[in-house]
């Protein structure tokens, strides 16, 4: 299968065996240079500028959210979302161990602890069943507070992550969260352009965050965004991401703890040009995913397709091997052949700074971590 796969990938990207095929490289073929030049000529290259405002308007239009706040990266977007909800020392936040480290790091920045619960095997995202089981069978309830029986900490929020761009069961998770009066922050860092039915990911929870890192579907080098329908959160987030500075012609007055998290105008210019091309990017990526689905149809490896009632952006196409040994052999041979493939992240619960954190069995998470591989998924740069 590996030789067939290498041939398939090179037919799609480049037939030159000396060319390195990356996992997901950015493609700049729109107004990127024009908008960057405009920004430089305007001299507004930092956090004040027309393109930052334009980017926020584009994000509102794309996601359907009422408010969007531009940030320097997805991690800062997640941190400021947690901060705005009052998450702090002594609290716990439910999330998944199968995620990029930024998800747990942002929780720790507030002084809180992540509580790692299992994912579903098909969506690879936080399992509604796991969340329900933990809240019902491992927690006590005191004056409207949910207390983790094992740690004694108060559970304050839920952060599901849409893994590799594939939407999870966010509707079911929202029902559970509403029943237990827990806010959801959607980690939609990887799922720009992904939908559940007709609703964009990131808009089901109280807050949703996105990333525009160099390897994302749309990139501005480094950048993020928070979206919300809540007016109070929308206004406060913009205020505290600009150091909580009170508007004044010349004086420096700050009325609460603030963060220097606003996206620079240079990055926003790049983001605006990229967002203009998003529809085309998504069409190309869906076409590639369709070819992968056909390629793996009768093979031992399982292509991780979108689940029912969802539309994935297929940010990183993913396959599941029957065992770790087969996975490791595939990783070795493809990378030696200059075709980049990558295993899933090490489970966050295994990292030295999070080994002390509470988790459930993580049965599905462990199973997937041993078997998942991301394969080249970028927009084609050669015909």
mmCIF file of C-alpha atoms in Angstrom, residues 125-264:
data_model
loop_
_atom_site.group_PDB
_atom_site.id
_atom_site.type_symbol
_atom_site.label_atom_id
_atom_site.label_comp_id
_atom_site.label_asym_id
_atom_site.label_seq_id
_atom_site.Cartn_x
_atom_site.Cartn_y
_atom_site.Cartn_z
ATOM 1 C CA UNK A 125 -13.527 14.731 19.330
ATOM 2 C CA UNK A 126 -14.883 14.965 22.873
ATOM 3 C CA UNK A 127 -17.485 12.273 23.559
ATOM 4 C CA UNK A 128 -20.893 13.394 24.872
ATOM 5 C CA UNK A 129 -21.216 9.985 26.550
ATOM 6 C CA UNK A 130 -17.930 10.459 28.423
ATOM 7 C CA UNK A 131 -18.925 13.933 29.599
ATOM 8 C CA UNK A 132 -22.346 12.786 30.767
ATOM 9 C CA UNK A 133 -20.899 9.805 32.611
ATOM 10 C CA UNK A 134 -18.332 11.900 34.459
ATOM 11 C CA UNK A 135 -20.711 14.663 35.460
ATOM 12 C CA UNK A 136 -23.355 12.210 36.681
ATOM 13 C CA UNK A 137 -21.177 9.619 38.389
ATOM 14 C CA UNK A 138 -18.063 11.424 39.601
ATOM 15 C CA UNK A 139 -19.327 14.815 40.747
ATOM 16 C CA UNK A 140 -21.285 16.342 43.610
ATOM 17 C CA UNK A 141 -23.538 19.378 43.451
ATOM 18 C CA UNK A 142 -23.422 22.175 46.008
ATOM 19 C CA UNK A 143 -25.334 25.473 45.674
ATOM 20 C CA UNK A 144 -25.336 25.219 41.896
ATOM 21 C CA UNK A 145 -21.647 24.331 41.739
ATOM 22 C CA UNK A 146 -20.351 21.125 40.163
ATOM 23 C CA UNK A 147 -17.599 19.685 42.362
ATOM 24 C CA UNK A 148 -15.256 16.971 41.140
ATOM 25 C CA UNK A 149 -15.462 14.353 43.886
ATOM 26 C CA UNK A 150 -11.865 13.220 43.344
ATOM 27 C CA UNK A 151 -10.127 16.618 43.317
ATOM 28 C CA UNK A 152 -12.565 18.792 45.255
ATOM 29 C CA UNK A 153 -12.299 21.419 42.517
ATOM 30 C CA UNK A 154 -15.220 23.154 40.842
ATOM 31 C CA UNK A 155 -15.814 22.266 37.182
ATOM 32 C CA UNK A 156 -16.414 25.569 35.404
ATOM 33 C CA UNK A 157 -16.488 24.959 31.631
ATOM 34 C CA UNK A 158 -16.157 22.481 28.749
ATOM 35 C CA UNK A 159 -13.725 22.823 25.827
ATOM 36 C CA UNK A 160 -14.392 20.380 22.980
ATOM 37 C CA UNK A 161 -11.966 20.505 20.066
ATOM 38 C CA UNK A 162 -12.956 19.770 16.450
ATOM 39 C CA UNK A 163 -10.075 17.424 15.688
ATOM 40 C CA UNK A 164 -8.198 17.943 12.419
ATOM 41 C CA UNK A 165 -11.137 20.044 11.175
ATOM 42 C CA UNK A 166 -13.723 17.255 11.525
ATOM 43 C CA UNK A 167 -16.695 18.566 13.530
ATOM 44 C CA UNK A 168 -17.476 16.687 16.718
ATOM 45 C CA UNK A 169 -20.883 16.081 18.282
ATOM 46 C CA UNK A 170 -21.219 19.666 19.423
ATOM 47 C CA UNK A 171 -25.019 19.725 19.419
ATOM 48 C CA UNK A 172 -25.174 16.861 21.925
ATOM 49 C CA UNK A 173 -22.405 18.427 24.002
ATOM 50 C CA UNK A 174 -24.273 21.732 24.117
ATOM 51 C CA UNK A 175 -27.411 19.985 25.386
ATOM 52 C CA UNK A 176 -25.372 18.377 28.169
ATOM 53 C CA UNK A 177 -23.626 21.653 28.993
ATOM 54 C CA UNK A 178 -26.944 23.489 29.166
ATOM 55 C CA UNK A 179 -28.401 20.818 31.451
ATOM 56 C CA UNK A 180 -25.474 21.226 33.848
ATOM 57 C CA UNK A 181 -25.251 24.999 33.336
ATOM 58 C CA UNK A 182 -21.672 24.834 32.093
ATOM 59 C CA UNK A 183 -20.445 27.212 29.369
ATOM 60 C CA UNK A 184 -18.796 25.759 26.277
ATOM 61 C CA UNK A 185 -15.744 27.272 24.631
ATOM 62 C CA UNK A 186 -15.348 25.620 21.239
ATOM 63 C CA UNK A 187 -11.770 25.027 20.203
ATOM 64 C CA UNK A 188 -12.407 25.431 16.496
ATOM 65 C CA UNK A 189 -8.769 26.289 15.812
ATOM 66 C CA UNK A 190 -8.589 23.694 13.038
ATOM 67 C CA UNK A 191 -12.141 23.839 11.693
ATOM 68 C CA UNK A 192 -12.519 27.104 9.785
ATOM 69 C CA UNK A 193 -15.044 26.322 7.047
ATOM 70 C CA UNK A 194 -16.497 23.279 8.843
ATOM 71 C CA UNK A 195 -20.211 23.016 9.593
ATOM 72 C CA UNK A 196 -22.684 21.012 11.647
ATOM 73 C CA UNK A 197 -25.800 20.982 9.505
ATOM 74 C CA UNK A 198 -25.935 24.614 8.383
ATOM 75 C CA UNK A 199 -24.161 26.130 11.408
ATOM 76 C CA UNK A 200 -20.468 26.967 11.450
ATOM 77 C CA UNK A 201 -18.274 25.358 14.091
ATOM 78 C CA UNK A 202 -17.274 27.741 16.843
ATOM 79 C CA UNK A 203 -20.753 29.245 17.130
ATOM 80 C CA UNK A 204 -22.499 26.629 19.285
ATOM 81 C CA UNK A 205 -20.845 27.539 22.577
ATOM 82 C CA UNK A 206 -20.719 30.732 24.575
ATOM 83 C CA UNK A 207 -17.419 31.445 22.817
ATOM 84 C CA UNK A 208 -15.515 29.892 19.924
ATOM 85 C CA UNK A 209 -11.894 30.301 18.885
ATOM 86 C CA UNK A 210 -9.977 29.940 15.614
ATOM 87 C CA UNK A 211 -6.316 29.787 14.631
ATOM 88 C CA UNK A 212 -4.573 31.187 11.559
ATOM 89 C CA UNK A 213 -1.161 29.648 12.129
ATOM 90 C CA UNK A 214 1.120 28.949 9.181
ATOM 91 C CA UNK A 215 -0.225 25.428 8.631
ATOM 92 C CA UNK A 216 -3.953 26.222 8.812
ATOM 93 C CA UNK A 217 -6.460 26.273 5.933
ATOM 94 C CA UNK A 218 -6.264 30.077 6.027
ATOM 95 C CA UNK A 219 -3.080 31.583 7.449
ATOM 96 C CA UNK A 220 -1.657 34.963 8.344
ATOM 97 C CA UNK A 221 1.562 33.584 9.794
ATOM 98 C CA UNK A 222 0.218 33.836 13.321
ATOM 99 C CA UNK A 223 -3.242 34.932 14.297
ATOM 100 C CA UNK A 224 -6.442 33.938 16.025
ATOM 101 C CA UNK A 225 -10.008 35.026 16.647
ATOM 102 C CA UNK A 226 -12.764 34.705 19.227
ATOM 103 C CA UNK A 227 -16.385 34.700 18.070
ATOM 104 C CA UNK A 228 -19.526 35.065 20.164
ATOM 105 C CA UNK A 229 -23.160 36.133 19.969
ATOM 106 C CA UNK A 230 -23.033 37.700 23.410
ATOM 107 C CA UNK A 231 -22.742 41.488 23.252
ATOM 108 C CA UNK A 232 -21.147 41.803 26.700
ATOM 109 C CA UNK A 233 -18.457 39.246 25.872
ATOM 110 C CA UNK A 234 -17.880 40.732 22.424
ATOM 111 C CA UNK A 235 -17.228 44.225 23.771
ATOM 112 C CA UNK A 236 -15.233 43.128 26.817
ATOM 113 C CA UNK A 237 -12.991 40.797 24.821
ATOM 114 C CA UNK A 238 -12.029 43.585 22.441
ATOM 115 C CA UNK A 239 -11.310 45.835 25.431
ATOM 116 C CA UNK A 240 -9.122 43.435 27.401
ATOM 117 C CA UNK A 241 -7.215 42.203 24.330
ATOM 118 C CA UNK A 242 -6.042 45.800 23.838
ATOM 119 C CA UNK A 243 -4.534 46.039 27.354
ATOM 120 C CA UNK A 244 -7.878 47.258 28.771
ATOM 121 C CA UNK A 245 -6.946 50.792 27.725
ATOM 122 C CA UNK A 246 -9.672 53.380 28.219
ATOM 123 C CA UNK A 247 -10.079 55.490 25.106
ATOM 124 C CA UNK A 248 -8.496 58.932 25.476
ATOM 125 C CA UNK A 249 -6.725 61.323 23.140
ATOM 126 C CA UNK A 250 -3.436 61.219 25.050
ATOM 127 C CA UNK A 251 -3.682 59.711 28.528
ATOM 128 C CA UNK A 252 -2.888 56.091 29.421
ATOM 129 C CA UNK A 253 -5.681 54.756 31.594
ATOM 130 C CA UNK A 254 -6.407 51.069 32.079
ATOM 131 C CA UNK A 255 -9.424 49.933 34.077
ATOM 132 C CA UNK A 256 -8.744 46.207 34.584
ATOM 133 C CA UNK A 257 -6.199 43.474 33.922
ATOM 134 C CA UNK A 258 -5.604 43.513 30.186
ATOM 135 C CA UNK A 259 -3.601 41.582 27.618
ATOM 136 C CA UNK A 260 -1.584 42.688 24.617
ATOM 137 C CA UNK A 261 -3.337 40.148 22.416
ATOM 138 C CA UNK A 262 -4.717 42.119 19.472
ATOM 139 C CA UNK A 263 -3.727 40.956 15.991
ATOM 140 C CA UNK A 264 -1.321 43.317 14.176
#
